[in-house]
Tab-separated table of C-alpha atoms in Angstrom:
chain	number	residue	atom	x	y	z
A	1	MET	CA	-30.050	11.064	35.317
A	2	THR	CA	-29.240	13.867	37.991
A	3	ASN	CA	-25.748	15.188	37.747
A	4	ILE	CA	-23.993	15.998	40.350
A	5	ILE	CA	-21.425	18.447	39.861
A	6	LYS	CA	-17.765	17.494	41.465
A	7	ASN	CA	-16.024	20.381	41.457
A	8	PRO	CA	-13.968	20.214	44.375
A	9	VAL	CA	-15.704	23.213	46.176
A	10	ASN	CA	-18.304	24.089	45.895
A	11	PRO	CA	-19.107	28.140	45.349
A	12	TYR	CA	-22.719	28.271	46.523
A	13	TYR	CA	-21.915	26.007	49.854
A	14	SER	CA	-19.057	27.985	50.740
A	15	GLU	CA	-21.357	30.685	50.270
A	16	ILE	CA	-23.545	29.553	53.021
A	17	TYR	CA	-20.780	28.685	55.663
A	18	ASN	CA	-20.284	33.191	54.999
A	19	THR	CA	-24.386	33.498	56.079
A	20	LEU	CA	-25.684	30.751	58.349
A	21	ASN	CA	-24.071	32.117	60.665
A	22	PRO	CA	-22.798	35.946	62.128
A	23	ILE	CA	-21.161	34.934	63.861
A	24	THR	CA	-18.357	33.139	63.892
A	25	THR	CA	-15.132	35.047	62.216
A	26	GLY	CA	-15.163	33.222	58.879
A	27	PRO	CA	-15.530	30.166	57.153
A	28	VAL	CA	-12.340	26.897	57.902
A	29	THR	CA	-12.472	24.321	54.744
A	30	LEU	CA	-10.791	21.194	56.021
A	31	ARG	CA	-7.799	21.184	53.510
A	32	HIS	CA	-6.768	24.924	55.376
A	33	TYR	CA	-7.124	22.876	58.605
A	34	HIS	CA	-4.707	20.060	57.624
A	35	ARG	CA	-2.425	22.534	56.298
A	36	LYS	CA	-2.444	24.280	59.444
A	37	ASN	CA	-1.732	21.401	61.305
A	38	ARG	CA	1.494	20.866	58.863
A	39	GLN	CA	2.514	23.487	59.736
A	40	GLY	CA	3.099	23.061	63.538
A	41	THR	CA	-0.123	24.907	64.571
A	42	CYS	CA	-2.335	22.991	67.276
A	43	ASN	CA	-5.483	21.931	66.590
A	44	SER	CA	-8.089	24.630	68.017
A	45	LEU	CA	-10.643	22.177	68.673
A	46	THR	CA	-9.569	18.321	70.673
A	47	TYR	CA	-11.889	16.551	71.856
A	48	LEU	CA	-12.283	14.211	75.311
A	49	SER	CA	-14.182	11.717	76.188
A	50	SER	CA	-14.870	10.896	79.954
A	51	SER	CA	-11.910	8.234	80.137
A	52	THR	CA	-9.591	9.825	77.619
A	53	ARG	CA	-6.354	11.133	78.466
A	54	ILE	CA	-4.303	13.129	75.105
A	55	SER	CA	-2.073	15.317	74.555
A	56	ASN	CA	-1.409	18.663	72.399
A	57	ARG	CA	1.855	18.393	71.063
A	58	SER	CA	2.141	20.698	68.026
A	59	GLN	CA	1.504	23.872	69.482
A	60	SER	CA	3.376	26.951	67.631
A	61	HIS	CA	3.860	30.628	68.581
A	62	SER	CA	4.243	31.404	64.847
A	63	SER	CA	1.420	30.586	62.716
A	64	PRO	CA	-1.913	32.344	63.992
A	65	PRO	CA	-5.021	29.487	65.077
A	66	LEU	CA	-7.809	28.074	63.464
A	67	ARG	CA	-10.310	29.617	63.391
A	68	SER	CA	-12.128	27.911	66.245
A	69	ARG	CA	-13.308	29.553	68.401
A	70	PHE	CA	-12.598	26.308	71.266
A	71	SER	CA	-9.783	23.470	71.673
A	72	ALA	CA	-8.088	21.784	74.082
A	73	LEU	CA	-4.386	21.763	74.858
A	74	CYS	CA	-3.148	19.120	76.923
A	75	PHE	CA	0.013	19.516	79.464
A	76	SER	CA	2.016	15.712	79.936
A	77	SER	CA	4.386	14.583	82.109
A	78	ASN	CA	6.035	12.180	79.951
A	79	PRO	CA	7.052	13.561	76.668
A	80	VAL	CA	9.241	10.641	75.613
A	81	ALA	CA	5.979	8.800	75.983
A	82	ASP	CA	3.488	11.578	73.442
A	83	MET	CA	6.279	11.587	70.788
A	84	ASP	CA	5.021	7.632	70.866
A	85	GLY	CA	1.301	8.608	71.071
A	86	GLY	CA	0.886	8.184	74.290
A	87	ALA	CA	-1.012	11.459	76.602
A	88	GLY	CA	-0.227	11.930	79.825
A	89	PRO	CA	-3.499	13.290	82.172
A	90	CYS	CA	-5.007	16.743	80.938
A	91	LEU	CA	-6.425	20.286	83.054
A	92	PHE	CA	-8.840	22.033	82.626
A	93	PRO	CA	-11.092	24.599	84.726
A	94	LEU	CA	-14.797	22.979	84.486
A	95	HIS	CA	-16.328	26.117	84.162
A	96	ARG	CA	-14.340	26.767	80.117
A	97	CYS	CA	-15.751	22.879	79.611
A	98	LYS	CA	-18.855	21.900	77.724
A	99	THR	CA	-20.371	18.644	77.580
A	100	LEU	CA	-22.001	17.007	74.777
A	101	HIS	CA	-23.896	13.863	74.141
A	102	LEU	CA	-23.707	13.160	69.919
A	103	VAL	CA	-26.413	11.167	68.678
A	104	ARG	CA	-26.952	9.183	65.324
A	105	HIS	CA	-31.217	9.794	64.080
A	106	ALA	CA	-32.271	6.524	64.086
A	107	GLN	CA	-32.984	4.214	61.579
A	108	GLY	CA	-34.860	5.852	58.299
A	109	ILE	CA	-36.966	4.673	55.593
A	110	HIS	CA	-34.224	5.498	53.818
A	111	ASN	CA	-31.629	3.169	55.412
A	112	VAL	CA	-33.548	0.560	54.367
A	113	GLU	CA	-33.414	1.072	51.032
A	114	GLY	CA	-30.412	2.559	51.006
A	115	ASP	CA	-28.622	-0.417	52.462
A	116	LYS	CA	-29.876	-2.637	49.458
A	117	ASN	CA	-29.140	-0.398	46.773
A	118	TYR	CA	-27.535	2.716	47.515
A	119	LYS	CA	-29.708	4.680	43.998
A	120	ALA	CA	-32.581	4.371	46.725
A	121	TYR	CA	-31.037	7.824	48.053
A	122	LEU	CA	-32.063	9.007	44.582
A	123	SER	CA	-35.923	8.918	44.980
A	124	PRO	CA	-38.074	11.551	45.792
A	125	GLU	CA	-39.921	8.675	47.244
A	126	TYR	CA	-37.877	9.165	50.151
A	127	PHE	CA	-37.510	12.807	50.559
A	128	ASP	CA	-37.372	13.994	54.233
A	129	ALA	CA	-37.433	10.267	55.804
A	130	HIS	CA	-38.973	9.063	58.419
A	131	LEU	CA	-38.274	7.118	61.130
A	132	THR	CA	-39.609	2.429	60.405
A	133	PRO	CA	-41.055	1.018	62.966
A	134	LEU	CA	-37.940	-0.191	64.088
A	135	GLY	CA	-36.367	2.961	64.627
A	136	TRP	CA	-39.478	3.768	66.598
A	137	GLN	CA	-37.821	0.542	68.450
A	138	GLN	CA	-34.515	1.942	69.359
A	139	VAL	CA	-35.646	5.332	70.011
A	140	ASP	CA	-37.589	3.987	72.765
A	141	ASN	CA	-34.342	1.824	73.945
A	142	LEU	CA	-32.209	5.284	73.804
A	143	ARG	CA	-34.801	6.921	76.207
A	144	LYS	CA	-34.633	4.365	78.532
A	145	HIS	CA	-30.983	4.399	77.815
A	146	VAL	CA	-31.148	8.576	78.884
A	147	HIS	CA	-33.354	8.029	82.357
A	148	ALA	CA	-31.784	5.499	83.880
A	149	SER	CA	-28.706	6.962	83.463
A	150	GLY	CA	-29.596	9.738	85.307
A	151	LEU	CA	-28.580	11.805	81.869
A	152	SER	CA	-32.271	12.803	80.974
A	153	LYS	CA	-31.957	15.130	84.243
A	154	ARG	CA	-28.368	16.624	83.570
A	155	VAL	CA	-29.141	18.203	79.963
A	156	ASP	CA	-29.537	21.400	79.356
A	157	LEU	CA	-30.642	21.600	75.914
A	158	VAL	CA	-31.502	19.819	73.210
A	159	ILE	CA	-30.440	20.362	69.432
A	160	THR	CA	-31.702	18.679	66.041
A	161	SER	CA	-31.133	18.971	62.554
A	162	PRO	CA	-34.488	20.136	61.488
A	163	LEU	CA	-35.626	17.017	59.369
A	164	THR	CA	-38.406	14.396	60.592
A	165	ARG	CA	-35.756	11.690	61.686
A	166	THR	CA	-33.937	13.339	63.439
A	167	ILE	CA	-37.154	15.842	65.496
A	168	GLN	CA	-38.769	12.445	66.099
A	169	THR	CA	-35.435	10.458	67.576
A	170	ALA	CA	-35.176	13.960	69.154
A	171	VAL	CA	-38.436	14.040	70.927
A	172	GLY	CA	-39.011	10.475	70.944
A	173	VAL	CA	-35.457	10.228	73.495
A	174	PHE	CA	-35.635	13.830	75.744
A	175	GLY	CA	-39.022	14.447	75.427
A	176	GLY	CA	-41.699	13.778	77.937
A	177	GLU	CA	-43.904	11.772	78.831
A	178	GLY	CA	-47.300	11.372	76.971
A	179	TYR	CA	-49.623	13.738	76.351
A	180	THR	CA	-53.481	14.381	76.631
A	181	ASP	CA	-55.566	16.938	74.826
A	182	ARG	CA	-56.273	18.827	78.646
A	183	MET	CA	-52.996	19.740	79.128
A	184	ASP	CA	-52.565	23.916	78.745
A	185	VAL	CA	-48.674	23.281	77.222
A	186	LEU	CA	-47.514	22.170	73.401
A	187	PRO	CA	-47.179	18.869	72.553
A	188	LEU	CA	-43.600	18.167	71.284
A	189	MET	CA	-44.939	16.134	69.141
A	190	VAL	CA	-48.395	15.916	67.669
A	191	ALA	CA	-50.620	12.635	67.110
A	192	ASN	CA	-49.004	9.835	64.010
A	193	ALA	CA	-46.252	12.533	62.786
A	194	GLY	CA	-44.295	11.420	59.864
A	195	ASN	CA	-46.193	8.343	59.806
A	196	SER	CA	-45.100	7.715	62.964
A	197	SER	CA	-48.738	6.133	64.769
A	198	ARG	CA	-47.732	7.031	67.927
A	199	ALA	CA	-48.767	9.205	70.795
A	200	ALA	CA	-48.257	12.330	71.220
A	201	ILE	CA	-45.481	13.048	73.184
A	202	SER	CA	-45.199	16.263	75.611
A	203	SER	CA	-43.113	18.565	75.931
A	204	LEU	CA	-43.661	19.007	79.937
A	205	ASN	CA	-40.337	17.996	81.891
A	206	CYS	CA	-37.704	17.710	79.454
A	207	PRO	CA	-35.126	20.218	78.060
A	208	PRO	CA	-35.837	22.167	75.523
A	209	ILE	CA	-35.475	21.503	71.927
A	210	ILE	CA	-34.283	23.786	69.283
A	211	ALA	CA	-34.180	23.284	65.105
A	212	VAL	CA	-30.397	24.292	63.748
A	213	GLU	CA	-29.550	24.132	60.207
A	214	LEU	CA	-26.227	23.403	60.481
A	215	CYS	CA	-26.190	20.151	61.575
A	216	ARG	CA	-28.289	19.169	58.633
A	217	GLU	CA	-26.971	16.020	57.303
A	218	HIS	CA	-25.228	16.275	53.297
A	219	LEU	CA	-26.756	18.810	50.873
A	220	GLY	CA	-28.052	18.440	47.788
A	221	VAL	CA	-28.632	15.307	45.325
A	222	HIS	CA	-30.016	13.030	47.145
A	223	PRO	CA	-33.825	14.223	48.375
A	224	CYS	CA	-33.629	12.450	51.760
A	225	ASP	CA	-31.638	14.896	53.320
A	226	LYS	CA	-33.865	17.944	52.214
A	227	ARG	CA	-36.287	19.259	54.809
A	228	ARG	CA	-39.758	20.567	54.076
A	229	ASN	CA	-40.606	23.631	54.579
A	230	VAL	CA	-40.552	25.190	58.774
A	231	GLY	CA	-44.839	25.718	58.751
A	232	GLU	CA	-44.761	21.763	58.066
A	233	TYR	CA	-42.488	21.063	61.565
A	234	GLN	CA	-44.402	23.802	63.809
A	235	PHE	CA	-47.084	21.807	63.251
A	236	LEU	CA	-46.279	18.276	63.498
A	237	PHE	CA	-43.441	18.913	66.353
A	238	PRO	CA	-45.281	22.594	67.720
A	239	ALA	CA	-43.097	23.184	70.858
A	240	ILE	CA	-40.026	23.340	69.089
A	241	ASP	CA	-38.392	26.523	68.639
A	242	PHE	CA	-37.213	26.939	64.752
A	243	SER	CA	-37.019	30.775	65.525
A	244	LEU	CA	-33.246	29.920	64.017
A	245	ILE	CA	-33.916	28.899	60.216
A	246	GLU	CA	-33.876	31.894	58.615
A	247	SER	CA	-36.357	30.756	55.594
A	248	ASP	CA	-39.137	28.660	55.460
A	249	GLU	CA	-38.370	26.918	52.436
A	250	ASP	CA	-35.062	24.850	52.548
A	251	ILE	CA	-33.423	27.381	50.051
A	252	LEU	CA	-29.387	25.195	51.465
A	253	TRP	CA	-30.065	22.191	49.188
A	254	LYS	CA	-29.641	21.434	45.418
A	255	ALA	CA	-30.755	18.754	43.260
A	256	ALA	CA	-27.133	19.107	41.376
A	257	ILE	CA	-24.542	19.983	44.099
A	258	ARG	CA	-23.603	17.962	47.124
A	259	GLU	CA	-21.192	19.391	49.136
A	260	THR	CA	-17.832	17.622	49.256
A	261	THR	CA	-16.989	16.099	52.613
A	262	GLU	CA	-14.792	19.081	52.556
A	263	GLU	CA	-17.556	21.875	53.116
A	264	VAL	CA	-19.885	19.322	55.320
A	265	ALA	CA	-16.765	19.061	57.603
A	266	ALA	CA	-15.960	23.117	57.528
A	267	ARG	CA	-20.050	23.266	58.442
A	268	GLY	CA	-19.278	21.102	61.500
A	269	LEU	CA	-16.159	23.603	62.432
A	270	LYS	CA	-18.230	26.161	62.348
A	271	PHE	CA	-21.746	24.355	64.414
A	272	MET	CA	-19.468	23.547	67.375
A	273	ASN	CA	-17.709	27.455	67.201
A	274	TRP	CA	-22.131	28.035	67.637
A	275	LEU	CA	-22.637	25.855	70.305
A	276	TRP	CA	-19.923	27.839	72.271
A	277	THR	CA	-21.929	30.935	72.540
A	278	ARG	CA	-24.644	29.096	73.629
A	279	PRO	CA	-24.709	28.985	77.868
A	280	GLU	CA	-26.333	25.692	78.590
A	281	LYS	CA	-22.993	23.336	80.307
A	282	GLU	CA	-25.024	20.370	79.090
A	283	ILE	CA	-26.483	20.198	74.917
A	284	ALA	CA	-27.442	16.696	73.514
A	285	ILE	CA	-27.488	17.213	69.110
A	286	VAL	CA	-29.317	14.682	67.627
A	287	THR	CA	-28.046	14.756	63.898
A	288	HIS	CA	-26.674	12.541	61.158
A	289	SER	CA	-24.288	10.004	60.034
A	290	GLY	CA	-22.655	11.886	57.711
A	291	PHE	CA	-21.994	15.313	59.471
A	292	LEU	CA	-20.760	13.930	62.120
A	293	PHE	CA	-18.480	11.538	60.439
A	294	HIS	CA	-16.976	14.188	58.502
A	295	THR	CA	-16.495	16.781	61.722
A	296	LEU	CA	-15.130	14.592	63.728
A	297	SER	CA	-12.535	12.673	61.742
A	298	SER	CA	-11.202	16.124	61.482
A	299	PHE	CA	-10.338	16.029	64.850
A	300	GLY	CA	-7.695	13.320	67.580
A	301	ASN	CA	-4.739	13.722	65.023
A	302	ASP	CA	-2.381	13.352	68.407
A	303	CYS	CA	-4.709	11.068	70.592
A	304	HIS	CA	-3.135	7.128	71.148
A	305	PRO	CA	-5.008	5.360	67.437
A	306	LEU	CA	-7.519	4.025	69.104
A	307	VAL	CA	-8.354	7.608	71.261
A	308	LYS	CA	-8.318	8.530	67.628
A	309	LYS	CA	-10.655	5.954	66.292
A	310	GLU	CA	-13.088	6.360	69.277
A	311	ILE	CA	-13.904	9.497	67.836
A	312	CYS	CA	-14.246	9.492	64.514
A	313	LYS	CA	-15.398	5.847	63.669
A	314	HIS	CA	-19.318	5.718	62.292
A	315	PHE	CA	-21.968	5.819	64.318
A	316	ALA	CA	-24.713	2.969	64.513
A	317	ASN	CA	-28.625	4.378	64.203
A	318	CYS	CA	-29.564	5.621	67.283
A	319	GLU	CA	-26.173	5.201	68.760
A	320	LEU	CA	-25.180	7.952	72.144
A	321	ARG	CA	-21.387	9.393	72.411
A	322	SER	CA	-20.516	11.636	75.563
A	323	MET	CA	-17.586	14.333	74.497
A	324	VAL	CA	-15.904	17.145	76.573
A	325	ILE	CA	-15.313	20.275	74.346
A	326	VAL	CA	-12.881	22.768	75.605
A	327	ASP	CA	-12.663	26.954	75.508
A	328	ARG	CA	-8.383	27.416	75.143
A	329	SER	CA	-9.420	30.523	74.179
A	330	MET	CA	-11.290	32.789	76.463
A	331	THR	CA	-14.044	33.245	74.079
A	332	GLY	CA	-16.767	31.992	76.693
A	333	SER	CA	-17.332	34.996	78.658
A	334	ASP	CA	-18.835	32.557	81.460
A	335	SER	CA	-17.690	32.184	85.491
A	336	SER	CA	-17.531	29.726	87.494
A	337	THR	CA	-20.289	28.335	89.724
A	338	THR	CA	-18.072	26.273	91.988
A	339	ASN	CA	-15.161	28.527	92.442
A	340	TYR	CA	-15.125	29.436	96.261
A	341	PRO	CA	-12.188	33.244	96.493
A	342	GLY	CA	-11.053	31.652	99.858
A	343	LYS	CA	-9.595	33.961	102.496
A	344	ILE	CA	-13.366	35.105	104.204
A	345	PRO	CA	-12.679	36.133	106.421
A	346	ALA	CA	-8.955	37.779	105.153
A	347	GLY	CA	-6.135	36.950	107.303
A	348	LEU	CA	-2.228	36.137	106.673
A	349	ASP	CA	-1.929	33.365	103.888
A	350	ARG	CA	1.543	33.871	102.162
A	351	PRO	CA	2.812	29.355	101.151
A	352	SER	CA	6.113	28.250	102.703
A	353	ASP	CA	7.361	27.298	98.867
A	354	VAL	CA	6.389	31.590	98.102
A	355	VAL	CA	8.540	32.349	101.730
A	356	ASP	CA	11.259	30.103	100.439
A	357	GLU	CA	11.389	31.534	96.139
A	358	ASN	CA	12.104	34.756	97.842
A	359	LYS	CA	14.587	33.895	100.317
A	360	LEU	CA	16.301	32.115	97.147
A	361	GLU	CA	15.312	35.109	95.263
A	362	LYS	CA	17.473	37.790	97.836
A	363	GLU	CA	20.602	35.521	99.184
A	364	GLY	CA	20.904	33.513	95.921
A	365	PRO	CA	21.603	29.881	95.479
A	366	ASP	CA	25.412	29.846	97.027
A	367	SER	CA	24.314	31.577	100.176
């Protein structure tokens, strides 16, 4: 039987957080995150769904912010409602926001057996599990929704975890139409990749797809979460960009060491930090249930309980959930593409309220 090391914070995976993403200032554990909240520091990352109003009531100027690169600070016109868990509307500059479309992969062969017997997740038979025929039906249905909603035309970039089931989901949902050998471009997926019994998928008329290690599932112990060599993936999925993966072999997954939930959440924060370094404004992310749940559960504590639940509840296979992240720290350098400076041509434009304020300052309130 495999021995699983259950130490609170695995030094091995802690070291991974220091090396996977040199852009961030340092690793942040979930324990550290919650300790900051108890001390009164604001959540430095808040999700806003399209129908959600969120209030941040815990801003502190005495404590340093969490090491996340972006956040949402909401202003409420009703402090009493805030105390009761309600919230007023929030306002942010559009160019300080990114839209994320979070997707859990479709049903994999490990999901079927693991639902019957949890020990199946320990079986080498499900190494880098691929999608089931039912999973591919789920992919087809999500693809129809993505096209019918217009989302396929809005997404600037697709990010996928570098495992077969997530890559298959990403190319099946966001990829181009059927591929033929006469085309002078590489396919996103070759025919029958990962025992799919599916035709090749074209890379034409679709957003670029890149593979990123940081959004992988729980690392360690479960063979279904161990990836293949990058070279194998490049043969099966030729048009996907694997350049951000530094090692051909999977050096992150260890047979006897399982990431703690805190470490998964810390890795999730690092991934979110990295997202803000990307120039794209609307990004689809195809990843895993555990990664999504433990990352998103870190947030929403300042929201209405139903909003908190909406943010972090477990994803179903092939579920898509759209959210917004906001850069409050001025980390992003992108300028607005829609703002207009006005006063062209220039002319006198002093507002009446400014005139009134200046007059009041000069004459005093009792004059």
